[in-house]
Coordinates of C-alpha atoms in Angstrom, one line a residue:
X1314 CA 159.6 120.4 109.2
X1315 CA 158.8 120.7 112.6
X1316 CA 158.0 124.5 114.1
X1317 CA 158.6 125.4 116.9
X1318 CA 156.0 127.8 119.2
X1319 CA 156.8 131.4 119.9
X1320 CA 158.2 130.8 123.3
X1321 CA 161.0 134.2 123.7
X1322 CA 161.4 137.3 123.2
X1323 CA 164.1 136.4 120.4
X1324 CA 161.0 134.1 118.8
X1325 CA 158.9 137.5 118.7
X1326 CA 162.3 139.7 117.6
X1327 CA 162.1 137.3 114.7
X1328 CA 158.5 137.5 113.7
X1329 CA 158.5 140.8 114.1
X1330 CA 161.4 141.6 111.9
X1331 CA 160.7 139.6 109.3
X1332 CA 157.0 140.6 109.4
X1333 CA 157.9 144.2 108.8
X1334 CA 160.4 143.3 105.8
X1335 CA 156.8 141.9 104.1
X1336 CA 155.3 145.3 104.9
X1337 CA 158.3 147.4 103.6
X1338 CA 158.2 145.5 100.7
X1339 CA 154.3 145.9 100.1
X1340 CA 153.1 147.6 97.5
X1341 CA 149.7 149.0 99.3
X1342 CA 151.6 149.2 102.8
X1343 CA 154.9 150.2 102.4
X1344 CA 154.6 153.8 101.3
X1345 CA 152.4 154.2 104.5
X1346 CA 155.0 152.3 106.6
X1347 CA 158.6 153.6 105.3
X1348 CA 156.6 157.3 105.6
X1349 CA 155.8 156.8 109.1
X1350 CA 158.9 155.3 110.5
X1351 CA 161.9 156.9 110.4
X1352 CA 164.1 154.7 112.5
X1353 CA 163.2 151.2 111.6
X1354 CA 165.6 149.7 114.3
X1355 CA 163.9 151.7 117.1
X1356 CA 160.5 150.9 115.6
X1357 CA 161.2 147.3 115.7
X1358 CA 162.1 146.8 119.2
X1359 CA 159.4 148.8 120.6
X1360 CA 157.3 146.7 118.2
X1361 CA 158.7 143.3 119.7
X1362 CA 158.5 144.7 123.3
X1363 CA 154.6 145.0 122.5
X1364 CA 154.3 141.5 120.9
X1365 CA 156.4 139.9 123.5
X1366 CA 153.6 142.0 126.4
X1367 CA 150.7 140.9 124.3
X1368 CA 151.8 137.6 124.0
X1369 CA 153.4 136.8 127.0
X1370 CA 150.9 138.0 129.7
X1371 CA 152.1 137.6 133.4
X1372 CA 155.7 136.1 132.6
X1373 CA 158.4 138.2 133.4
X1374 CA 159.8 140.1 130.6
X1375 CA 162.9 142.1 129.3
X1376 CA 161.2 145.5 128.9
X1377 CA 157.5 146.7 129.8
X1378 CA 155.7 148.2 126.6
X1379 CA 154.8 151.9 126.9
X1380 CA 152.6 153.9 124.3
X1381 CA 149.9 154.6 122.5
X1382 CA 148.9 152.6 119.4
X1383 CA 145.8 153.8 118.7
X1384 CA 146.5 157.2 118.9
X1385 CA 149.3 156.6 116.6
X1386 CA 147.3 155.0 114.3
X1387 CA 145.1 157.5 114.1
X1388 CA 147.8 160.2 113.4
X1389 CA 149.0 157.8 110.5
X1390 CA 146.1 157.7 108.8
X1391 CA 145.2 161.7 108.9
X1392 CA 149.1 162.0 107.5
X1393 CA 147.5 160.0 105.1
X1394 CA 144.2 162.1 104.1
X1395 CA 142.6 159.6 106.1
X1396 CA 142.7 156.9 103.4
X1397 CA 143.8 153.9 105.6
X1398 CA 140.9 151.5 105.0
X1399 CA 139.7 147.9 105.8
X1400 CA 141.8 146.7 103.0
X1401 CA 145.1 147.9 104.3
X1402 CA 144.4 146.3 107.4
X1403 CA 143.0 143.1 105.6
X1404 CA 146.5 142.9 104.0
X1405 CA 148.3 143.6 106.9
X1406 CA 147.0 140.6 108.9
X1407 CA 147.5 138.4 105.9
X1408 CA 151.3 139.2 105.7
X1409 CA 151.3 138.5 109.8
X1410 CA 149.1 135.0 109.4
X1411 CA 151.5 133.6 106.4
X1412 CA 154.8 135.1 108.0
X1413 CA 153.6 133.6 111.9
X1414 CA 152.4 130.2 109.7
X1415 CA 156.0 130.3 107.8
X1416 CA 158.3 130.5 111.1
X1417 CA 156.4 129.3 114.1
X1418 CA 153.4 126.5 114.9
X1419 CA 151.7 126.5 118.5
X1420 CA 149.4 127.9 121.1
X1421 CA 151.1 131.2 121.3
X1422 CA 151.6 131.5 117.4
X1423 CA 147.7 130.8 117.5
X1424 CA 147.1 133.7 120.0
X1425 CA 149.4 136.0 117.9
X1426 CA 146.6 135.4 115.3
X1427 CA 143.8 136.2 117.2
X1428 CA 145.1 139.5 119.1
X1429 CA 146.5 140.6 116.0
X1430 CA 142.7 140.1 114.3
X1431 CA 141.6 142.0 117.3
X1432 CA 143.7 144.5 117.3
X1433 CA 143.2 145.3 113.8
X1434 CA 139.5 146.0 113.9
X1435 CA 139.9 147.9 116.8
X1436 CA 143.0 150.6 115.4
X1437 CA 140.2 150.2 112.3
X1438 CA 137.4 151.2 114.4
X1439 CA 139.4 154.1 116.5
X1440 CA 140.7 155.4 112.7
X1441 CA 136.8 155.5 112.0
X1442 CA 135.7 157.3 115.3
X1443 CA 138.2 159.6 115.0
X1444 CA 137.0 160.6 111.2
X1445 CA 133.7 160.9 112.7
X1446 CA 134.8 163.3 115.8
X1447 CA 136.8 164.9 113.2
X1448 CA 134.7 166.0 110.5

């Protein structure tokens, strides 16, 4: 079967959603997850407008992303008794490489990768700093 490339914002919508059905469903991530959220419909969109920004830099899009991940992130893991770790970020970008590599094939599929590898160490790193400031 041929893929196709993440080329809308209806491409992202889907990634995104079925992404986050992976991560509901973990074992490791979902507690942390289906704490944190409260309105997964909400949560969704504003994580596909963020996709769709990251992804689709200078093309004009539907919504503009506004907020703060790291910050968020941060707040996560001290609800957490700071016990997010390298793993749950290691499985995280698993379930994102297998469902991207399960749905979609292409130059932007291959750029979801690599910001969301990025992305990851850096939340990881900010989560770490702010132990360090904190303690």
């Amino acid at each position: 079967m041929i893929k196709d490339d993440i080329n809308t914002r209806e491409d992202v919508a889907l990634l995104v959603d079925q992404f986050y059905k992976k991560v509901r469903a973990n074992a490791i991530l979902g507690p942390i997850f289906n704490q944190a959220i409260t309105n997964w419909d909400q949560h969704l969109d504003h994580l596909t407008t963020f996709w769709e920004s990251s992804l689709f830099v200078g093309k004009p899009l539907k919504k503009k992303y506004i907020g703060n991940p790291l910050e968020v992130h941060v707040k996560v893991d001290q609800a957490n008794n700071n016990s997010i770790t390298e793993h749950h970020f290691g499985i995280w970008l698993n379930l994102w490489f297998e469902t991207i590599e399960q749905l979609f094939a292409g130059e932007n599929a291959e750029l979801a990768k690599r910001r969301a590898r990025k992305m990851g160490t850096f939340i990881h790193l900010k989560i770490f700093e702010a132990r360090q400031q904190n303690s």
